[in-house]
CSV table of C-alpha atoms in Angstrom, one decimal:
chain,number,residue,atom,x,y,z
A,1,UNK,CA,5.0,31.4,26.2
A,2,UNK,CA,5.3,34.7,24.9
A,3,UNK,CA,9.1,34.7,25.2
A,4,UNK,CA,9.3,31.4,23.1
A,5,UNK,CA,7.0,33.6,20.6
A,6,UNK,CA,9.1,36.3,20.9
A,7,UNK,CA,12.3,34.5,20.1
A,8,UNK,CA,10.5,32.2,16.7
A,9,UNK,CA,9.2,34.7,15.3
A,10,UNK,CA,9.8,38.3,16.3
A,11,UNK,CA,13.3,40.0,15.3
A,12,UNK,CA,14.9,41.5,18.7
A,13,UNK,CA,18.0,42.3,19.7
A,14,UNK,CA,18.5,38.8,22.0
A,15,UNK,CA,17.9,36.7,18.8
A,16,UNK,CA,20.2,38.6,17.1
A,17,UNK,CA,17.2,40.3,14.7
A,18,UNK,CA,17.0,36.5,13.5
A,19,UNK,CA,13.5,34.5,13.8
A,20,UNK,CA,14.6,31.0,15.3
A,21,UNK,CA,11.8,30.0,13.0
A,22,UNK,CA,13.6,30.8,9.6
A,23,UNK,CA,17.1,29.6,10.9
A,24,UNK,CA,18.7,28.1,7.8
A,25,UNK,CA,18.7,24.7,9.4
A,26,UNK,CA,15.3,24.8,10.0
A,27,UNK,CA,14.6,25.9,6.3
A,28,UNK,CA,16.6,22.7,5.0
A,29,UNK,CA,14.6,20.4,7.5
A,30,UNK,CA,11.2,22.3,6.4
A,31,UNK,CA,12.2,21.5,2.8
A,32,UNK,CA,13.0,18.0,3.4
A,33,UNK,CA,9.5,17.1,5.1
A,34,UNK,CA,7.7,19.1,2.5
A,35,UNK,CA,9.7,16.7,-0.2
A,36,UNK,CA,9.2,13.7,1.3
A,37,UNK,CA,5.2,14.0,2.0
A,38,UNK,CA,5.2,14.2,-1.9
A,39,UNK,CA,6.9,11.6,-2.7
A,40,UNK,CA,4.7,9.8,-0.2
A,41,UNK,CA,1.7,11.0,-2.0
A,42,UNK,CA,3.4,10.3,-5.4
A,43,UNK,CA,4.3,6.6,-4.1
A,44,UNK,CA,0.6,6.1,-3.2
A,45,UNK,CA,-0.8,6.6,-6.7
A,46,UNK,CA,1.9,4.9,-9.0
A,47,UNK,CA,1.2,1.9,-6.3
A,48,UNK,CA,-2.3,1.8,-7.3
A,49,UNK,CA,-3.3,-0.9,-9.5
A,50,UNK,CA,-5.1,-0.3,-12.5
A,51,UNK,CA,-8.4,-1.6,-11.7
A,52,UNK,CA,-9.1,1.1,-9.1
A,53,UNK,CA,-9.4,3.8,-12.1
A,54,UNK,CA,-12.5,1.5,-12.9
A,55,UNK,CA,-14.2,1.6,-9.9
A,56,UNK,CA,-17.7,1.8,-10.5
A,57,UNK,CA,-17.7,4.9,-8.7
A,58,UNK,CA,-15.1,6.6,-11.0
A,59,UNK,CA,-16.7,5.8,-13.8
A,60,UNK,CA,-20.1,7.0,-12.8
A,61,UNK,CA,-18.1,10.2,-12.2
A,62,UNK,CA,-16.5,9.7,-15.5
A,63,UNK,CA,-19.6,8.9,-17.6
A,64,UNK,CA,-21.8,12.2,-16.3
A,65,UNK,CA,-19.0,14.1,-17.8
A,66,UNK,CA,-18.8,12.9,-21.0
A,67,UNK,CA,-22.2,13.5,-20.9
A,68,UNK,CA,-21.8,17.1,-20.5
A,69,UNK,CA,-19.0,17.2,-22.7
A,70,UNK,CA,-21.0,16.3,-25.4
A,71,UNK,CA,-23.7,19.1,-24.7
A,72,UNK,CA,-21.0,21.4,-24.0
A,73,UNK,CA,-19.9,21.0,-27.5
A,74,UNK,CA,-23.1,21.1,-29.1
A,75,UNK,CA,-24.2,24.3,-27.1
A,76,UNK,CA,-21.0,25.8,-28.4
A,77,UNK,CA,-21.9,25.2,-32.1
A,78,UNK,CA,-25.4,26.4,-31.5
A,79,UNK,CA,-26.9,23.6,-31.4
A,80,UNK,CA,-29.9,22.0,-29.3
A,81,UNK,CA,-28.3,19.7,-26.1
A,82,UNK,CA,-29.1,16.4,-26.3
A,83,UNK,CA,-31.9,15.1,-23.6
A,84,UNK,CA,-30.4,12.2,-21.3
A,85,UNK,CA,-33.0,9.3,-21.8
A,86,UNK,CA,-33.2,6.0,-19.6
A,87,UNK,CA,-33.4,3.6,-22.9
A,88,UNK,CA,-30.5,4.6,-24.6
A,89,UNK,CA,-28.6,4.2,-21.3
A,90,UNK,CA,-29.3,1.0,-20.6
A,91,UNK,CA,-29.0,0.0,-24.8
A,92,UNK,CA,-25.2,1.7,-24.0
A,93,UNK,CA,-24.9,-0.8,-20.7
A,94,UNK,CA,-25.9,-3.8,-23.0
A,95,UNK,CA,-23.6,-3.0,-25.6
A,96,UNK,CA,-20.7,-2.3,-23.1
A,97,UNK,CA,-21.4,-5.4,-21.2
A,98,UNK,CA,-21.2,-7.3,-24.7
A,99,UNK,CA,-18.3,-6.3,-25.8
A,100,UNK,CA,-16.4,-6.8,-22.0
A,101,UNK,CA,-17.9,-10.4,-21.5
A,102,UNK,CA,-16.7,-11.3,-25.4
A,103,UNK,CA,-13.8,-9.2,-24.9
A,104,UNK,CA,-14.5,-7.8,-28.7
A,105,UNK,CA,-14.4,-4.5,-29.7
A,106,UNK,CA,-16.8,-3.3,-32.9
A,107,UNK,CA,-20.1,-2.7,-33.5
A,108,UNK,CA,-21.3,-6.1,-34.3
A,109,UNK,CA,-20.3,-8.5,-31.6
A,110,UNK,CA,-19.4,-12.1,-32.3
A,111,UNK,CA,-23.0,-13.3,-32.4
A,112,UNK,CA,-23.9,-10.8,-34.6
A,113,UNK,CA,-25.9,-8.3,-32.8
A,114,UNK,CA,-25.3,-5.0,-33.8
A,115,UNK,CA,-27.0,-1.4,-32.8
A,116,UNK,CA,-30.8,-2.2,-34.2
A,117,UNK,CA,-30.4,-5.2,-32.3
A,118,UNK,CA,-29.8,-3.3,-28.5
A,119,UNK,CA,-32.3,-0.9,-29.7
A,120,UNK,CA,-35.0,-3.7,-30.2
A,121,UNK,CA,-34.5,-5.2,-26.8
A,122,UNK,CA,-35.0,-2.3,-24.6
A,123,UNK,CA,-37.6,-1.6,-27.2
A,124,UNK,CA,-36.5,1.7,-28.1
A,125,UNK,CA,-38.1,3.3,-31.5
A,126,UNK,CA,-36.7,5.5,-33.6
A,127,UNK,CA,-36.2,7.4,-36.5
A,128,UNK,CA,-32.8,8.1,-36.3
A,129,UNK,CA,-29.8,6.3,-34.3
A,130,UNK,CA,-26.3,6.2,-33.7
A,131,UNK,CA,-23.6,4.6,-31.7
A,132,UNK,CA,-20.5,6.1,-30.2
A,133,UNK,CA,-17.2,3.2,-29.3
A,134,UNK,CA,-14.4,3.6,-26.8
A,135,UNK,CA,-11.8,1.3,-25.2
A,136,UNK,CA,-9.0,2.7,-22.7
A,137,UNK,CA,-9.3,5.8,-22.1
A,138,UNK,CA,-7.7,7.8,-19.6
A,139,UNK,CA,-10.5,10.4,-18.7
A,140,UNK,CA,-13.6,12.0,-19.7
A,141,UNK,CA,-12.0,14.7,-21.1
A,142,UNK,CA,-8.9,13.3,-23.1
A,143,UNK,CA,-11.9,10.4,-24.7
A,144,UNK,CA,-14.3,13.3,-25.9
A,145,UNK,CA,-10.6,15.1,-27.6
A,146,UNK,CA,-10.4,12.2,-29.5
A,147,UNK,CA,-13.9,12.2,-30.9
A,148,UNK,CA,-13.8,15.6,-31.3
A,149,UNK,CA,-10.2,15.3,-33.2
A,150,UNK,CA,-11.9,12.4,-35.7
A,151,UNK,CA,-14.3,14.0,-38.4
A,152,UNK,CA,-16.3,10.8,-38.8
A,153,UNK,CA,-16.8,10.4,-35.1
A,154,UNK,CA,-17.2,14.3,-34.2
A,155,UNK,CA,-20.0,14.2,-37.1
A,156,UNK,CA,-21.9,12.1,-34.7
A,157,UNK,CA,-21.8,14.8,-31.4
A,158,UNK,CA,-22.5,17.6,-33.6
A,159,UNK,CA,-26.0,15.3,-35.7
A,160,UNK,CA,-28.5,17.7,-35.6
A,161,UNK,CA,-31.3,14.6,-36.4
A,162,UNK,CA,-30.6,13.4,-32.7
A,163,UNK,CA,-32.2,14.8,-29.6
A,164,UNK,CA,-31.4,11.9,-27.1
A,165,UNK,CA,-28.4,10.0,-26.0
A,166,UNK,CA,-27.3,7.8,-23.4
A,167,UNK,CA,-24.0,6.5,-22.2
A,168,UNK,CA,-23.1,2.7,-21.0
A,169,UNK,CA,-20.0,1.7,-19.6
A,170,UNK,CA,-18.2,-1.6,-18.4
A,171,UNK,CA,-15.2,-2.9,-17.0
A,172,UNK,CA,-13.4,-5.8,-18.8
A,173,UNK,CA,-10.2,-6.9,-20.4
A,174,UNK,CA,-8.1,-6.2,-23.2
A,175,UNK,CA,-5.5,-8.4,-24.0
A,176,UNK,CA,-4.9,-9.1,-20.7
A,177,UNK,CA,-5.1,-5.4,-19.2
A,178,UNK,CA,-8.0,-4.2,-17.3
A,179,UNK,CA,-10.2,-1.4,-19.6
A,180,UNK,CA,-13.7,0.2,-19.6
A,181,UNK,CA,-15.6,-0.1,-22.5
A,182,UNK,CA,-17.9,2.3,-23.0
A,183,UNK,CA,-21.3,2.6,-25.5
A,184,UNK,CA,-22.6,6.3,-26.3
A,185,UNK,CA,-26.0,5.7,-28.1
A,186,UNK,CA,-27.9,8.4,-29.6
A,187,UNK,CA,-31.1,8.8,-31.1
A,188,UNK,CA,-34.3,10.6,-32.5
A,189,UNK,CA,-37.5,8.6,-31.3
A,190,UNK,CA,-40.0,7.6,-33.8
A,191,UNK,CA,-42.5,9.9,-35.5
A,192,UNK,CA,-41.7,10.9,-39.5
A,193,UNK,CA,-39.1,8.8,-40.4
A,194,UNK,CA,-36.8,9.3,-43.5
A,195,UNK,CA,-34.2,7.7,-45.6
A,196,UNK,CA,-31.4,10.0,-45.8
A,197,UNK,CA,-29.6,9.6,-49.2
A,198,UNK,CA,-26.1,11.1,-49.6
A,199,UNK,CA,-25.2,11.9,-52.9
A,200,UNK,CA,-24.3,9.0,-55.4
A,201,UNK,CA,-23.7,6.5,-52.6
A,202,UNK,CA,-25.2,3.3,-52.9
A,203,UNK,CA,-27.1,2.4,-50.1
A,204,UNK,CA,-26.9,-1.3,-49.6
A,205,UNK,CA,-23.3,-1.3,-50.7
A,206,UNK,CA,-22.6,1.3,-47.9
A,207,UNK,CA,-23.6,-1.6,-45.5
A,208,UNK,CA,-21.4,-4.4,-47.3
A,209,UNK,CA,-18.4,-2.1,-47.1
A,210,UNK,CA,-18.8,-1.6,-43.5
A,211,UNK,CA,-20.8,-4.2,-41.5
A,212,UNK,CA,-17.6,-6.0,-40.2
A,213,UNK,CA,-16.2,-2.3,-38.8
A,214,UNK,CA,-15.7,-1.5,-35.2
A,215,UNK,CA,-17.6,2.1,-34.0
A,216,UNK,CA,-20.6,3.7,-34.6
A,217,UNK,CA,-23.8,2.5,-36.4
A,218,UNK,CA,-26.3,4.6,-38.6
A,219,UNK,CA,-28.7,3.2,-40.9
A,220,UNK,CA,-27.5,5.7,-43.7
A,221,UNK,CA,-24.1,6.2,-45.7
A,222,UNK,CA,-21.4,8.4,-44.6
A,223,UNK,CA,-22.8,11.9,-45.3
A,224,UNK,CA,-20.3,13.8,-47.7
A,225,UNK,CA,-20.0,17.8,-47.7
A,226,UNK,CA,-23.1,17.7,-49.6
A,227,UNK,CA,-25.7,15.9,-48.4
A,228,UNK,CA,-29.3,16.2,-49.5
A,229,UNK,CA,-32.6,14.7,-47.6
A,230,UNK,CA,-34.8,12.8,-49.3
A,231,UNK,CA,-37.8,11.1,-47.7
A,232,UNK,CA,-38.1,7.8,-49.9
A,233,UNK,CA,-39.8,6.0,-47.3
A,234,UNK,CA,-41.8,7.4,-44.1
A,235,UNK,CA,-41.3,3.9,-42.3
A,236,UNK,CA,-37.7,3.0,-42.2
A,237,UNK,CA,-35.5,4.0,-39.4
A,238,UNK,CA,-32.3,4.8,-39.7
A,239,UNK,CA,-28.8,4.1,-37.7
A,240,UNK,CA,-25.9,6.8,-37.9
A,241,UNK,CA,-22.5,6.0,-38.7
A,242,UNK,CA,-19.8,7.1,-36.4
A,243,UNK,CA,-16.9,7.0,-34.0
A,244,UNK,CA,-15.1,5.3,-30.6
A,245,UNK,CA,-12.1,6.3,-27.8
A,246,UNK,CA,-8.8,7.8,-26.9
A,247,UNK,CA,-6.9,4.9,-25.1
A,248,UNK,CA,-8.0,2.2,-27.3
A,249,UNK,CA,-10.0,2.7,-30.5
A,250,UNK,CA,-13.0,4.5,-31.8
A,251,UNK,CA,-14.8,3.6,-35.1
A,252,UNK,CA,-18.1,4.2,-37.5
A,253,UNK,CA,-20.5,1.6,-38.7
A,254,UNK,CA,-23.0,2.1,-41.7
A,255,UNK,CA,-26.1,-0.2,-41.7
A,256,UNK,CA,-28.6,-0.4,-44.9
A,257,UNK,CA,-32.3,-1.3,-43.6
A,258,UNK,CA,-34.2,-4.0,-44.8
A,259,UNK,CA,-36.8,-2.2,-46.5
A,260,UNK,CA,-34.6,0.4,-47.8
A,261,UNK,CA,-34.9,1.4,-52.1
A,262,UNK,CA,-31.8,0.8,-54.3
A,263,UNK,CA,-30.5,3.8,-56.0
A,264,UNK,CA,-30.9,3.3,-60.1
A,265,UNK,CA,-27.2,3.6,-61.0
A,266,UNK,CA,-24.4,2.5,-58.8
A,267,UNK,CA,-21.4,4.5,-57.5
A,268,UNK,CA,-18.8,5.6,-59.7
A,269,UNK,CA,-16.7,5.0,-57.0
A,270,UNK,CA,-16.9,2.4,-54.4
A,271,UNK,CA,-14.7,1.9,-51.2
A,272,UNK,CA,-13.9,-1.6,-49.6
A,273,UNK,CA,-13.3,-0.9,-45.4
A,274,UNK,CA,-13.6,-4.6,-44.8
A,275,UNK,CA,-10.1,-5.8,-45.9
A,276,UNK,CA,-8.3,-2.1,-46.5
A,277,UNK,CA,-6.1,-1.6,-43.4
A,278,UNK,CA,-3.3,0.4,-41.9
A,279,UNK,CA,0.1,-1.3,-41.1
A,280,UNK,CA,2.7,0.1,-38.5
A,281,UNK,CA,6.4,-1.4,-37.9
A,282,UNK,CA,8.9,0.2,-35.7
A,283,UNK,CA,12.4,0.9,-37.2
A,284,UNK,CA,14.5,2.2,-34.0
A,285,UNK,CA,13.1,5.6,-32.8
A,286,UNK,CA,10.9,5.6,-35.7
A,287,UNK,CA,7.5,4.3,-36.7
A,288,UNK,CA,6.8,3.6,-40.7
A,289,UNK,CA,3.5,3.6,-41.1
A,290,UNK,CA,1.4,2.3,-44.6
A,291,UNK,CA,-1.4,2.3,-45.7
A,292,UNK,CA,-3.3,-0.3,-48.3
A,293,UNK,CA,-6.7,0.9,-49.2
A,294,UNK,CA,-9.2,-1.1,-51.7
A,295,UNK,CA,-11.2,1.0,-54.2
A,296,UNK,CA,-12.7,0.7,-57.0
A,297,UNK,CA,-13.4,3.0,-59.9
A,298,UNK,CA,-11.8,6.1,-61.2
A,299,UNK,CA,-10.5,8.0,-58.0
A,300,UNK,CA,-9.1,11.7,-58.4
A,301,UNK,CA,-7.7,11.8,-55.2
A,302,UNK,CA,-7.5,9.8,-51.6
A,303,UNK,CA,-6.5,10.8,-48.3
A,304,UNK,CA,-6.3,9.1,-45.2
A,305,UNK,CA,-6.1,11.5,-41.6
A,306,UNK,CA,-5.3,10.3,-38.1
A,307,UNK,CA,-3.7,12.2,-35.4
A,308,UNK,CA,-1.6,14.9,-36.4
A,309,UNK,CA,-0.8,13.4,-39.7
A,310,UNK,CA,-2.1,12.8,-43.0
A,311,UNK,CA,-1.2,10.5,-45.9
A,312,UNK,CA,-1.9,11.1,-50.0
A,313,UNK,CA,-2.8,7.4,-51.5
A,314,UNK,CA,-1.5,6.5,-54.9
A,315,UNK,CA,-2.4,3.6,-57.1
A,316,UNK,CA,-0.4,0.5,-57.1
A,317,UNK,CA,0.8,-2.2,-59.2
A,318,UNK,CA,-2.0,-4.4,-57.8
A,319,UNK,CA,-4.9,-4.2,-59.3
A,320,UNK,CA,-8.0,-1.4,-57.1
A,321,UNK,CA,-5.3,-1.4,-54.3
A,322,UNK,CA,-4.2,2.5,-53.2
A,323,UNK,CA,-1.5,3.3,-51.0
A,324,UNK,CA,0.9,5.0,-49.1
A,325,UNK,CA,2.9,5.8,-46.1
A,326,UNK,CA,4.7,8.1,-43.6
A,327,UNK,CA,7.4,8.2,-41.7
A,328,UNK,CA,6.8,9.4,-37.5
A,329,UNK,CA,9.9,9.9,-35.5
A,330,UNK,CA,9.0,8.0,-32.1
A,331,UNK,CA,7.8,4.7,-31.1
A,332,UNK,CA,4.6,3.1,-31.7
A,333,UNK,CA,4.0,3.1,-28.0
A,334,UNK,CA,3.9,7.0,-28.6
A,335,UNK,CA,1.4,6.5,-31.4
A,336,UNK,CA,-0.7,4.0,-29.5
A,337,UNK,CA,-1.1,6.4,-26.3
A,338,UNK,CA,-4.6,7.5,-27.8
A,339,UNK,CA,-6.0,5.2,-30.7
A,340,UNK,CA,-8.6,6.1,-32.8
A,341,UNK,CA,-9.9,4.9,-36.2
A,342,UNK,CA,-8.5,7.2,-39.3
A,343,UNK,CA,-10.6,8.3,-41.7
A,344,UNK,CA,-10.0,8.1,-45.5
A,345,UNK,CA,-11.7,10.4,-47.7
A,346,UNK,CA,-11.7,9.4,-51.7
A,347,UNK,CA,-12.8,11.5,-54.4
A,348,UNK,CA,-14.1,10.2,-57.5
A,349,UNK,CA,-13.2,12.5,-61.2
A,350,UNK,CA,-17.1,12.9,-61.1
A,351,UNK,CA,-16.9,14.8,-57.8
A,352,UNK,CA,-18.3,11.8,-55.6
A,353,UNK,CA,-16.7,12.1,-52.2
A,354,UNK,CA,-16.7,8.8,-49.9
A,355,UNK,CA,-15.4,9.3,-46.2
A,356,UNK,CA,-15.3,6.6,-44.6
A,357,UNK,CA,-12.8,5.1,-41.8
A,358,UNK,CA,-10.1,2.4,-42.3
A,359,UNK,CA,-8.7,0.2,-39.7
A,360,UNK,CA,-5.5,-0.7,-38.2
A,361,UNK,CA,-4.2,-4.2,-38.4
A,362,UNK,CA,-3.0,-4.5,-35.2
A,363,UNK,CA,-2.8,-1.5,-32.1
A,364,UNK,CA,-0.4,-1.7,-29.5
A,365,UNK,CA,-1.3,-1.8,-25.6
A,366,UNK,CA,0.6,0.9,-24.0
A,367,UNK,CA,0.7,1.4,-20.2
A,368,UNK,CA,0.4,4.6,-18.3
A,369,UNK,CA,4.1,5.9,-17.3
A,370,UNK,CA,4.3,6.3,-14.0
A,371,UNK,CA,3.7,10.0,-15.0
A,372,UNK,CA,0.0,10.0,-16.5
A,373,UNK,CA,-1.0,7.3,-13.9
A,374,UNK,CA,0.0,9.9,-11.5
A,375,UNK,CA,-2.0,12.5,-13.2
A,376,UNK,CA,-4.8,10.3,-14.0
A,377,UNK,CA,-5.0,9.4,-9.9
A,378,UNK,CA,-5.5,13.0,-9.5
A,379,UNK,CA,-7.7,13.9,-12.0
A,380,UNK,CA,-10.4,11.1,-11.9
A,381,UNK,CA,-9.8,9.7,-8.0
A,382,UNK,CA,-9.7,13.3,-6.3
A,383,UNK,CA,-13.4,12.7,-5.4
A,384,UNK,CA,-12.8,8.9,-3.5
A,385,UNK,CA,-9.4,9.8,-1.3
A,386,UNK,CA,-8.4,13.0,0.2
A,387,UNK,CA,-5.0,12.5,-0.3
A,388,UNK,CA,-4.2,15.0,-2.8
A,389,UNK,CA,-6.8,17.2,-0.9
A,390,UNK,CA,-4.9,17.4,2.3
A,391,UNK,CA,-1.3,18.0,0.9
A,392,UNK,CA,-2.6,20.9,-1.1
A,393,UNK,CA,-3.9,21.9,2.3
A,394,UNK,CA,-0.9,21.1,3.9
A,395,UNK,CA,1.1,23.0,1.6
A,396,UNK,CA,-1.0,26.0,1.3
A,397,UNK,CA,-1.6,26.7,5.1
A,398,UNK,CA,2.8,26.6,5.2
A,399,UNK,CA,2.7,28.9,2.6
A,400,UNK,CA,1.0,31.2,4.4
A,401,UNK,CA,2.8,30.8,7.6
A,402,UNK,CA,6.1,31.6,6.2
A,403,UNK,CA,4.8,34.5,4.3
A,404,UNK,CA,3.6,36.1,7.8
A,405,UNK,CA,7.2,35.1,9.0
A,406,UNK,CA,8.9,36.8,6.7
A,407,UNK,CA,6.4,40.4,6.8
A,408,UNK,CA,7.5,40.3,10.5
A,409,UNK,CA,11.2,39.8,10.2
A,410,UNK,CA,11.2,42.2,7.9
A,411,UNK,CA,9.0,45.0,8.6
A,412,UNK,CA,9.0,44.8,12.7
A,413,UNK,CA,12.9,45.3,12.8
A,414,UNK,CA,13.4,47.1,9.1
A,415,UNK,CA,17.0,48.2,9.2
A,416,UNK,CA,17.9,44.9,10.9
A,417,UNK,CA,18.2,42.4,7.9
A,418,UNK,CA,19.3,39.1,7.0
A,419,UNK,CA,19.3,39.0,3.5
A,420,UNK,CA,20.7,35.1,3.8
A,421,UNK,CA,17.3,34.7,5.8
A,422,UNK,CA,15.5,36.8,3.4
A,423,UNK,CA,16.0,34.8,0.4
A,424,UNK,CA,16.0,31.1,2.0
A,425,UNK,CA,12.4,31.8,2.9
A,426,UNK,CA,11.7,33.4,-0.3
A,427,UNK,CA,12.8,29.9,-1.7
A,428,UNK,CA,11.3,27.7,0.8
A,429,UNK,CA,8.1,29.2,-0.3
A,430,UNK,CA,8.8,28.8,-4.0
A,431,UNK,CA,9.2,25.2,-3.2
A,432,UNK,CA,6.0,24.9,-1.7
A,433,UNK,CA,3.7,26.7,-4.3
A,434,UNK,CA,6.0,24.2,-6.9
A,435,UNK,CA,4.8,21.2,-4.7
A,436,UNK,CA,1.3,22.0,-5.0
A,437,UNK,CA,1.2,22.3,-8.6
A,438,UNK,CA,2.5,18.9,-8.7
């Protein structure tokens, strides 16, 4: 036995000063077995179907992080972490389930229900309360981006008027592709409630403009850059407006109570978000994409914001119909990867600002490339199969066998080199660190 030893692995004169072990042949073999156990691993997770990303397991997983996302982000503003409570869970799971039965995706379902509505029936009171959409994601993390990234949406992780939340999710379909829905709901339980009144906005047309939209509910306009609090009434809750998702869509709501005062004067400006919409239409590698917004009154200036890019709105020959449009090299399966709701901001010549959200048309279902389905596999089904696990194992224990191969066939027989040998192990182990960063 120790002559076999010997002749792998320390340099002497009867093997020529050359480990057996680092033989060039046996390099190439080495790198062919390391190769094709990745590809095996690689072949098992684009084999996967969809539906095992959904697994009720994964998206326990995948809910307790957005959870702690969302403090995370608070805490790093300065703000108070929310306080996980068992009724605005299982108001999320209602709304969730809802929308995955009817296969619908806004704030109020077909039947008309709506936040308040969830709220009521697990008898939850409160004072303030919002609701958080999302459709598709890929992960906890790239879903709580895409609120983040959305002004109206972030508005509702950041409210300082909450103090609980709750998170539901669901699996459904989506046009024929399996998807999690998922409801974040937030709230302030009953004690001294107020009506919240953002400058200049009409309350009860706030909730005519948006009752049809898809998102997040608050019984109180969008708030503008400066709002002021006014209690008006001690015994009306409110609902918050706000967002939804990163693989499908995220969107606000705005919901005017029933007991709630009407301003005096009306708006100077007034913004219509049930029938203004984005439009997209591929030409080649290119995406042109315009936008027809409905406003009426005397407007300063309009903008409307979604991923990266932003588009100025002009009047047009119709009449109280702004618009405009951008050209986005790339396909609209590139702009459809993470979907969420843009925002339009409008200025009136008085100062008034509305922000608000406008929808798309239509969105396009994209699929994973094999690519981020491999990345998703490792990312959210590390904890459910050792797979990835054990090859990193795997390729880190070779690592450091070779590494101890090469300090002996260097260092026991120093002025006895093979510089060929040398640098084939050198690469060899390149290739591994390479394969487990894969």
């Amino acid at each position: 036995m120790k002559h076999i030893l010997k002749k792998y692995f320390i340099p002497h004169e009867e093997n020529n000063y050359h480990p057996h072990i680092l033989h060039t042949k046996r390099a190439l073999l080495y790198s062919a077995v390391f190769v094709a156990m990745k590809c095996l691993v690689i072949s098992f997770a684009l084999l996967l179907p969809l539906q095992v990303f959904v697994m009720p397991d994964v998206l326990q997983e995948q809910g307790e992080k957005i959870i702690d996302l969302t403090n995370e982000i608070r805490t790093k503003k300065g703000l108070e972490p929310l306080r996980p409570f068992i009724k605005l869970y299982n108001s999320g799971q209602l709304k969730a389930q809802d929308m995955a039965e009817k296969e619908y995706f806004e704030h109020v379902g077909p039947d008309g229900r709506g936040l308040k509505d969830y709220m009521g029936t697990v008898e939850y009171e409160y004072k303030y309360a919002g609701e958080n959409l999302a459709m598709g994601f890929a992960d906890a993390q790239s879903l709580v981006n895409a609120w983040v990234n959305s002004p109206t949406h972030y508005a509702n992780l950041i409210d300082t008027d909450y103090s609980e939340f709750g998170i539901g999710m669901r699996v459904g379909e989506f046009e024929g592709m399996p998807t999690v829905y998922v409801a974040q709901h937030f709230g302030a339980p009953k004690a001294v409630a107020g009506v919240k009144d953002v400058g200049g906005t009409n309350l009860k047309l706030s909730m005519d403009m948006v009752v049809a939209d898809e998102g997040v509910g608050r019984d109180r306009p969008v708030p503008d850059a400066t709002v002021e609090e006014i209690i008006e009434n001690p015994e009306i809750p409110q609902i918050n407006p706000y967002a939804q998702n990163e693989g499908r869509d995220i969107i606000p709501l705005m919901l005017a109570d029933e007991g709630q005062s009407m301003p005096e004067e009306l708006p100077s400006v007034v913004y219509n978000a049930d029938v203004s919409r984005m439009y997209w239409k591929e030409e080649g590698d290119k995406t042109l994409v315009t936008v027809k917004a409905y406003v009426v009154g005397d407007v300063e200036d309009a903008m409307v914001r979604f991923h990266e890019y932003s588009i100025e709105l002009f009047p047009s020959d119709q009449p109280f119909v702004y618009h405009g449009q951008v050209t986005i090299f790339g396909t609209a399966a590139k702009l459809f990867k993470v979907v969420t709701t843009p925002s339009i901001s409008i200025r009136g010549v008085d100062g008034m600002l509305i922000q608000d959200t406008i929808m798309w048309n239509t969105v396009q279902v994209v699929n994973p490339t094999p690519v981020e389905k491999y990345t998703r596999a490792q990312t959210t089904l590390g904890g459910f199969t050792s797979i990835f696990k054990v090859s990193r194992n795997v390729y880190l224990g070779f690592i450091i066998f070779f590494a101890l191969a090469l300090v002996l066939k260097i260092f026991i027989a120093f002025r006895k080199q093979h510089h060929h040998v040398i640098i084939q192990t050198l690469l060899l182990i390149g290739l591994l660190v390479v394969l487990i960063e894969i």
